[in-house]
Amino acid sequence: MTEKREIRIGLLGFGFMGKTHAFAVSNLPYYCGVLPFHAQVYGVATRSLDKSMAVAAEFGIPLAVDSEDALINCPDIDVIDICTPNFLHADTVRRALAAGKHILCEKPLADDLSKAEEMASLAAGSDCICSVLFNNRHLSAVRRAKQLIEEGRLGRILSFDFRYLHNSCTDTAKKAGWKQIADICGKGGVLLDLGSHIIDLAVFLCGKFSKVTAKSQIAFPTRTGMDGSEWKTDAPEAFYILAETESGAHGSLTASKLAVGTNDDLEFAIYGTKGSLRFSLMEPNYLEFYDADVAHEPYGGFGGFTRIECAGRYPAPAGSFPSPKAAQGWLRGHVMGIYTFLNSVYMGKQDAPTFADGAYVQRIMDAALASDADGTEKAV
Ligand SMILES: NC(=O)c1ccc[n+]([C@@H]2O[C@H](COP(=O)([O-])OP(=O)(O)OC[C@H]3O[C@@H](n4cnc5c(N)ncnc54)[C@H](O)[C@@H]3O)[C@@H](O)[C@H]2O)c1
């Protein structure tokens, strides 16, 4: 039997995303079958040694520390996986690249543009694989949308609408979390948190942006802060962007935590000269496609949007488990994103989304922030 290549991961942060990444890594052999590499979360670092040790014991992680450097400088570790708050990403990347580690970084790449560009340039000048986890790109329906666009089935894209809606800021009794604090999340608040996802998707599917005009919203200027005292909201709770792409398509993007009644509602619609697409993350198994070449006939014929069943139909090595026809959920995008990254590390060949892709998203967010500040359109 040939020996599998071991890929050992040092996981930084074990909050919501740390747990998600650990789940994805440990379940890869189920989702992707027999792989030529074996990946393992080898070490975990949180701010408290007690928490790291509890996590390590619960999830079978060999090494528990409370210092990022203990994992970054550990010779047994190949990959640093960044699942910490946004303002920490850049400094971690500098140290991890200096130590020659491959890096997977959660979105957004950084909390501001200058750091994101520095990270992209450090990554480009290294021999390391450096990727951003834009998990939604990896859903089967989003991949199918990309395929249809590349095949020309939409013709020329004329317009688009991307929305990522949560209701988390509408509960005024809820304490502010770090994603609503500019010094930790970044000045754009929800723009960096939810907005980075839909900007990445819009660029991935519709192409690079040329201009944006944007407006932010803070509906609740004071709420209880993390320490329990009154706190003045300093990061937007909603962000609205009008955009134009280099190819001349126009569109809107809304990132909001002020949408009462929503859950994790990421939706998009793309309208072209020959067809259109619609997708909703709350129905991730389906992509809706309208083919303008199919004529409407008396009683309807076959005209109208077709609901394509994307479900778990991933190309090999994924797709056979649980079953191509089995429903997929939000976690699957993370599993596929982590598989794509680890396979890049194994192959020694960088795959998208790269740090340059992450920095480009940050450039659009920076232009949106500048537009919001003075009310004028900004070039990207
Ligand atoms: N791709 C996605 O769907 C998605 C979803 C949520 C969050 N994220 C991203 O993942 C990253 C982590 O977010 P999360 O939701 O897991 O956060 P979280 O608050 O749940 O966890 C943060 C982790 O970082 C550690 N940490 C280290 N230094 C810290 C500090 N100074 N302040 C606060 N925590 C510190 C904490 O101990 C904790 O383990 C962020 O960049 C976020 O944007 C991505």
Coordinates of C-alpha atoms and ligand atoms in Angstrom, one line a residue:
M1 CA 0.0 0.0 0.0
T2 CA 1.4 3.4 -0.9
E3 CA 1.9 5.9 1.9
K4 CA -0.5 8.8 2.0
R5 CA 0.9 12.3 2.2
E6 CA 0.1 13.7 5.7
I7 CA -1.2 17.3 5.7
R8 CA -1.2 18.6 9.3
I9 CA -3.2 21.7 10.1
G10 CA -2.8 24.3 12.8
L11 CA -6.2 25.7 13.5
L12 CA -6.3 29.3 14.8
G13 CA -9.6 30.0 16.6
F14 CA -12.3 27.6 17.6
G15 CA -15.5 29.6 17.5
F16 CA -18.1 29.2 14.8
M17 CA -15.7 28.8 11.9
G18 CA -13.0 26.9 13.7
K19 CA -15.6 24.2 14.5
T20 CA -16.9 24.3 10.9
H21 CA -13.3 23.8 9.5
A22 CA -12.6 21.0 11.9
F23 CA -15.8 19.3 10.9
A24 CA -14.9 19.6 7.2
V25 CA -11.4 18.3 7.6
S26 CA -12.4 15.3 9.7
N27 CA -15.2 14.4 7.4
L28 CA -13.3 14.7 4.1
P29 CA -12.8 11.0 3.7
Y30 CA -16.6 10.5 3.9
Y31 CA -17.5 13.2 1.4
C32 CA -14.5 12.6 -1.0
G33 CA -13.7 8.9 -0.6
V34 CA -10.2 7.6 -0.8
L35 CA -7.8 10.6 -1.2
P36 CA -4.1 10.5 -1.9
F37 CA -3.5 12.6 1.2
H38 CA -4.7 12.5 4.8
A39 CA -5.5 15.8 6.4
Q40 CA -5.7 16.2 10.2
V41 CA -6.3 19.1 12.5
Y42 CA -3.0 18.6 14.4
G43 CA -3.1 21.6 16.7
V44 CA -5.6 24.2 17.9
A45 CA -5.0 27.7 19.4
T46 CA -7.6 29.8 21.1
R47 CA -7.1 32.7 23.5
S48 CA -7.4 30.4 26.5
L49 CA -5.3 27.3 27.2
D50 CA -8.2 25.8 29.1
K51 CA -10.5 26.2 26.1
S52 CA -7.9 24.9 23.7
M53 CA -7.4 21.8 25.9
A54 CA -11.1 21.2 26.2
V55 CA -11.5 21.5 22.4
A56 CA -8.6 19.2 21.8
A57 CA -9.9 16.6 24.2
E58 CA -13.4 16.7 22.8
F59 CA -12.5 16.6 19.1
G60 CA -9.3 14.5 19.3
I61 CA -6.8 17.2 18.4
P62 CA -3.2 16.2 19.5
L63 CA -1.9 19.7 20.4
A64 CA -3.6 22.4 22.4
V65 CA -1.9 25.9 22.8
D66 CA -2.9 29.5 23.6
S67 CA -0.3 31.1 21.3
E68 CA -0.6 31.2 17.5
D69 CA 3.2 31.1 17.2
A70 CA 3.4 27.8 18.9
L71 CA 1.5 26.3 15.9
I72 CA 3.1 28.6 13.2
N73 CA 6.6 27.6 14.3
C74 CA 5.7 23.9 14.9
P75 CA 7.8 21.8 12.4
D76 CA 5.1 19.1 12.3
I77 CA 2.5 21.6 10.9
D78 CA 2.1 22.2 7.2
V79 CA -0.9 24.5 7.0
I80 CA -2.2 27.4 9.1
D81 CA -5.9 27.7 9.0
I82 CA -7.1 31.2 10.1
C83 CA -10.5 31.3 11.8
T84 CA -9.9 34.3 14.0
P85 CA -11.5 37.8 13.9
N86 CA -10.7 39.9 10.8
F87 CA -8.2 42.4 12.3
L88 CA -5.9 39.6 13.2
H89 CA -5.6 37.9 9.8
A90 CA -2.8 40.1 8.3
D91 CA -0.3 39.8 11.1
T92 CA -0.9 36.0 11.3
V93 CA -0.3 35.7 7.6
R94 CA 3.0 37.6 7.8
R95 CA 4.3 35.3 10.5
A96 CA 2.9 32.1 8.9
L97 CA 4.5 32.9 5.5
A98 CA 7.8 33.7 7.1
A99 CA 7.6 30.2 8.6
G100 CA 6.9 28.7 5.2
K101 CA 3.3 27.5 6.0
H102 CA 0.5 27.1 3.5
I103 CA -2.5 29.2 4.6
L104 CA -6.2 29.0 4.4
C105 CA -7.8 32.3 5.6
E106 CA -11.5 32.9 6.4
K107 CA -13.2 35.8 4.6
P108 CA -12.8 38.7 4.5
L109 CA -9.0 38.5 3.8
A110 CA -8.4 41.4 6.1
D111 CA -10.0 44.3 7.9
D112 CA -8.8 46.9 5.3
L113 CA -7.4 47.2 1.8
S114 CA -3.8 48.0 2.5
K115 CA -3.4 44.9 4.7
A116 CA -5.2 42.7 2.1
E117 CA -3.0 44.0 -0.7
E118 CA 0.2 43.3 1.4
M119 CA -1.1 39.8 2.1
A120 CA -1.8 39.1 -1.6
S121 CA 1.7 40.4 -2.5
L122 CA 3.4 38.3 0.2
A123 CA 1.5 35.2 -0.9
A124 CA 2.4 35.8 -4.6
G125 CA 6.1 36.1 -3.7
S126 CA 6.1 32.9 -1.7
D127 CA 6.1 29.2 -2.6
C128 CA 3.1 28.6 -0.4
I129 CA -0.5 27.8 -1.3
C130 CA -2.7 30.7 0.1
S131 CA -6.5 30.6 -0.3
V132 CA -9.5 32.5 1.1
L133 CA -12.5 30.4 2.1
F134 CA -15.3 31.9 0.1
N135 CA -17.5 28.8 0.8
N136 CA -20.5 29.8 -1.3
R137 CA -18.4 29.6 -4.5
H138 CA -18.2 25.8 -3.9
L139 CA -21.9 25.0 -3.8
S140 CA -23.0 22.8 -6.7
A141 CA -25.7 25.3 -7.8
V142 CA -23.1 28.2 -7.9
R143 CA -20.7 26.0 -9.9
R144 CA -23.6 25.2 -12.3
A145 CA -24.4 28.9 -12.6
K146 CA -20.7 29.5 -13.5
Q147 CA -20.8 26.7 -16.1
L148 CA -24.0 28.1 -17.8
I149 CA -22.5 31.6 -17.9
E150 CA -19.2 30.3 -19.4
E151 CA -21.1 28.3 -22.0
G152 CA -22.8 31.5 -23.1
R153 CA -26.3 30.3 -22.1
L154 CA -27.1 33.8 -20.6
G155 CA -25.6 35.7 -23.5
R156 CA -24.4 39.1 -22.4
I157 CA -25.0 39.8 -18.7
L158 CA -27.1 43.0 -18.5
S159 CA -28.0 43.2 -14.8
F160 CA -27.8 41.4 -11.4
D161 CA -29.0 41.5 -7.9
F162 CA -27.2 40.0 -5.0
R163 CA -28.5 40.0 -1.4
Y164 CA -27.2 38.6 1.9
L165 CA -29.8 39.1 4.6
H166 CA -29.7 38.3 8.3
N167 CA -31.9 39.6 11.1
S168 CA -29.2 39.5 13.8
C169 CA -29.1 43.3 14.4
T170 CA -32.9 43.7 14.8
D171 CA -32.9 42.3 18.3
T172 CA -32.1 45.4 20.4
A173 CA -31.7 43.3 23.6
K174 CA -28.8 41.4 22.0
K175 CA -25.3 42.5 23.0
A176 CA -23.0 43.7 20.2
G177 CA -20.6 41.0 19.0
W178 CA -17.2 41.7 17.5
K179 CA -18.6 41.6 14.0
Q180 CA -20.3 44.9 14.9
I181 CA -17.2 46.6 16.3
A182 CA -15.1 48.5 13.7
D183 CA -11.8 47.9 15.4
I184 CA -12.2 44.1 15.3
C185 CA -14.3 43.5 12.2
G186 CA -13.2 46.5 10.0
K187 CA -14.8 49.8 9.3
G188 CA -17.5 48.4 7.0
G189 CA -19.1 46.1 9.6
V190 CA -21.7 44.1 7.7
L191 CA -20.0 45.0 4.4
L192 CA -17.0 43.0 5.4
D193 CA -19.0 40.2 7.1
L194 CA -21.8 39.4 4.7
G195 CA -20.9 41.8 1.9
S196 CA -17.6 40.1 1.2
H197 CA -19.5 36.9 0.4
I198 CA -21.8 38.4 -2.2
I199 CA -19.2 40.7 -3.7
D200 CA -17.0 37.6 -4.3
L201 CA -19.9 35.8 -5.8
A202 CA -20.9 38.7 -8.0
V203 CA -17.3 39.0 -9.3
F204 CA -17.0 35.3 -9.8
L205 CA -20.2 35.1 -11.8
C206 CA -20.6 38.5 -13.5
G207 CA -17.0 39.8 -13.8
K208 CA -14.8 42.6 -12.4
F209 CA -16.4 45.8 -11.2
S210 CA -15.6 49.2 -12.7
K211 CA -17.6 51.6 -10.4
V212 CA -19.7 51.5 -7.2
T213 CA -21.9 53.9 -5.3
A214 CA -22.8 52.9 -1.8
K215 CA -24.8 53.8 1.3
S216 CA -24.6 52.4 4.8
Q217 CA -27.2 52.2 7.5
I218 CA -27.1 52.1 11.3
A219 CA -30.6 51.7 12.6
F220 CA -29.7 51.2 16.3
P221 CA -27.0 53.7 17.2
T222 CA -26.7 52.4 20.8
R223 CA -26.9 49.0 22.3
T224 CA -25.3 46.9 25.0
G225 CA -21.6 46.3 24.3
M226 CA -19.6 43.1 24.8
D227 CA -18.7 44.2 28.4
G228 CA -22.3 44.9 29.3
S229 CA -22.1 48.7 29.3
E230 CA -23.8 51.1 26.9
W231 CA -22.0 51.0 23.5
K232 CA -22.2 53.3 20.5
T233 CA -22.6 51.4 17.3
D234 CA -19.6 52.2 15.0
A235 CA -20.0 49.6 12.3
P236 CA -22.8 49.6 9.7
E237 CA -25.7 47.1 10.2
A238 CA -26.6 47.3 6.5
F239 CA -24.8 48.3 3.3
Y240 CA -26.4 49.0 -0.1
I241 CA -24.3 49.1 -3.3
L242 CA -25.0 50.0 -6.9
A243 CA -22.3 48.6 -9.2
E244 CA -21.2 48.5 -12.8
T245 CA -19.0 45.8 -14.2
E246 CA -16.1 46.3 -16.7
S247 CA -18.4 44.6 -19.3
G248 CA -21.1 47.2 -18.7
A249 CA -23.6 45.2 -16.6
H250 CA -25.4 47.1 -13.8
G251 CA -26.4 45.6 -10.5
S252 CA -27.2 46.0 -6.9
L253 CA -25.8 44.3 -3.8
T254 CA -27.4 44.4 -0.3
A255 CA -25.7 43.1 2.8
S256 CA -28.0 43.6 5.8
K257 CA -28.4 42.3 9.4
L258 CA -31.6 44.4 9.6
A259 CA -33.9 42.1 7.6
V260 CA -36.6 41.0 10.0
G261 CA -37.8 37.5 9.2
T262 CA -34.7 36.3 7.4
N263 CA -32.4 33.5 8.5
D264 CA -29.3 33.0 6.3
D265 CA -30.8 34.4 3.1
L266 CA -28.2 34.7 0.4
E267 CA -29.9 35.2 -2.9
F268 CA -28.9 36.2 -6.4
A269 CA -30.5 36.8 -9.8
I270 CA -28.5 37.4 -13.0
Y271 CA -30.2 38.6 -16.2
G272 CA -28.6 38.2 -19.6
T273 CA -29.6 38.7 -23.2
K274 CA -30.3 35.0 -23.7
G275 CA -31.2 33.7 -20.3
S276 CA -31.4 34.3 -16.5
L277 CA -30.5 32.6 -13.3
R278 CA -31.9 32.7 -9.8
F279 CA -30.5 31.1 -6.6
S280 CA -31.3 31.1 -2.9
L281 CA -29.0 29.7 -0.2
M282 CA -32.1 28.6 1.8
E283 CA -32.8 26.3 -1.1
P284 CA -29.3 25.3 -2.0
N285 CA -30.2 22.2 -4.0
Y286 CA -31.6 24.1 -6.9
L287 CA -30.6 26.6 -9.5
E288 CA -33.3 28.3 -11.6
F289 CA -32.5 28.9 -15.2
Y290 CA -34.6 30.7 -17.8
D291 CA -33.7 30.0 -21.5
A292 CA -35.0 32.8 -23.7
D293 CA -34.7 30.5 -26.7
V294 CA -37.5 28.3 -25.4
A295 CA -40.7 29.9 -26.8
H296 CA -43.8 30.3 -24.8
E297 CA -46.7 28.5 -26.4
P298 CA -50.4 28.3 -25.8
Y299 CA -50.9 27.0 -22.2
G300 CA -47.2 27.8 -21.6
G301 CA -45.4 25.0 -23.5
F302 CA -42.0 24.6 -21.8
G303 CA -41.4 28.3 -21.3
G304 CA -40.4 29.7 -17.9
F305 CA -37.7 29.1 -15.3
T306 CA -36.4 25.5 -15.1
R307 CA -35.5 24.3 -11.6
I308 CA -32.2 22.4 -12.1
E309 CA -31.5 19.8 -9.4
C310 CA -27.9 20.4 -8.5
A311 CA -28.2 18.7 -5.0
G312 CA -25.1 16.7 -4.2
R313 CA -24.0 16.2 -7.8
Y314 CA -20.3 17.1 -7.4
P315 CA -17.7 15.8 -9.8
A316 CA -15.4 13.1 -8.5
P317 CA -13.9 12.5 -6.0
A318 CA -16.8 14.2 -4.2
G319 CA -20.4 13.4 -5.0
S320 CA -20.8 9.7 -4.2
F321 CA -21.5 10.2 -0.5
P322 CA -24.1 10.7 1.0
S323 CA -25.5 10.4 -2.6
P324 CA -25.5 12.6 -5.7
K325 CA -29.3 12.9 -5.2
A326 CA -29.1 13.7 -1.5
A327 CA -29.9 17.2 -0.4
Q328 CA -27.0 19.4 0.5
G329 CA -26.8 22.2 3.0
W330 CA -24.7 25.2 4.1
L331 CA -21.9 23.0 5.5
R332 CA -21.2 21.4 2.1
G333 CA -19.8 24.6 0.7
H334 CA -17.2 24.6 3.5
V335 CA -16.4 20.9 3.0
M336 CA -15.8 21.5 -0.8
G337 CA -13.8 24.7 -0.1
I338 CA -11.5 22.9 2.3
Y339 CA -11.2 20.0 -0.1
T340 CA -10.2 22.4 -2.9
F341 CA -7.6 24.0 -0.7
L342 CA -6.1 20.8 0.6
N343 CA -6.0 19.3 -2.8
S344 CA -4.1 22.4 -4.0
V345 CA -1.6 21.9 -1.2
Y346 CA -1.2 18.2 -2.2
M347 CA -0.9 19.0 -5.9
G348 CA 1.4 22.0 -5.2
K349 CA -0.8 24.0 -7.6
Q350 CA -2.6 27.2 -6.4
D351 CA -6.4 27.1 -7.0
A352 CA -8.9 29.9 -6.7
P353 CA -10.0 31.8 -4.6
T354 CA -6.5 33.2 -4.1
F355 CA -5.4 36.0 -1.8
A356 CA -5.4 38.2 -4.9
D357 CA -9.1 37.3 -5.3
G358 CA -9.6 38.2 -1.6
A359 CA -7.8 41.5 -2.0
Y360 CA -9.9 42.4 -5.1
V361 CA -13.1 41.9 -3.0
Q362 CA -11.4 44.2 -0.4
R363 CA -10.8 46.8 -3.1
I364 CA -14.5 46.9 -4.0
M365 CA -15.4 47.1 -0.3
D366 CA -12.9 50.0 0.1
A367 CA -14.4 51.8 -2.8
A368 CA -17.9 51.3 -1.3
L369 CA -16.7 52.7 2.0
A370 CA -15.3 55.8 0.2
S371 CA -18.5 56.3 -1.7
D372 CA -20.6 56.0 1.5
A373 CA -18.3 58.6 3.1
D374 CA -18.8 61.4 0.5
G375 CA -21.8 60.3 -1.4
T376 CA -20.1 60.1 -4.8
E377 CA -19.5 57.2 -7.3
K378 CA -16.1 55.6 -6.9
A379 CA -13.9 53.8 -9.5
V380 CA -12.8 50.4 -8.4
Ligands
LIG1 N1 -17.3 31.7 5.6 C1 -18.3 31.8 6.4 O1 -19.4 31.4 6.2 C2 -18.0 32.6 7.7 C3 -19.0 32.6 8.7 C4 -18.7 33.2 9.9 C5 -17.5 33.8 10.1 N2 -16.5 33.8 9.1 C6 -15.2 34.4 9.3 O2 -14.5 33.5 10.2 C7 -13.6 34.3 11.0 C8 -13.9 33.9 12.5 O3 -15.3 34.2 12.8 P1 -16.2 33.3 13.8 O4 -17.6 33.6 13.5 O5 -15.7 31.9 13.9 O6 -15.8 34.1 15.2 P2 -16.0 33.6 16.7 O7 -16.0 34.8 17.5 O8 -17.0 32.5 16.7 O9 -14.6 32.8 17.0 C9 -13.4 33.5 17.0 C10 -12.2 32.7 17.5 O10 -11.0 33.5 17.5 C11 -10.4 33.5 18.7 N3 -9.7 34.8 19.0 C12 -8.4 35.0 19.0 N4 -8.1 36.2 19.3 C13 -9.3 36.9 19.4 C14 -9.7 38.2 19.7 N5 -8.7 39.2 19.9 N6 -11.0 38.5 19.7 C15 -11.9 37.6 19.6 N7 -11.6 36.3 19.3 C16 -10.3 35.9 19.2 C17 -11.5 33.2 19.8 O11 -10.9 32.6 20.9 C18 -12.4 32.2 19.0 O12 -11.9 30.9 19.1 C19 -13.9 35.7 10.7 O13 -12.9 36.2 9.8 C20 -15.2 35.7 10.0 O14 -15.4 36.7 9.1 C21 -16.8 33.2 8.0

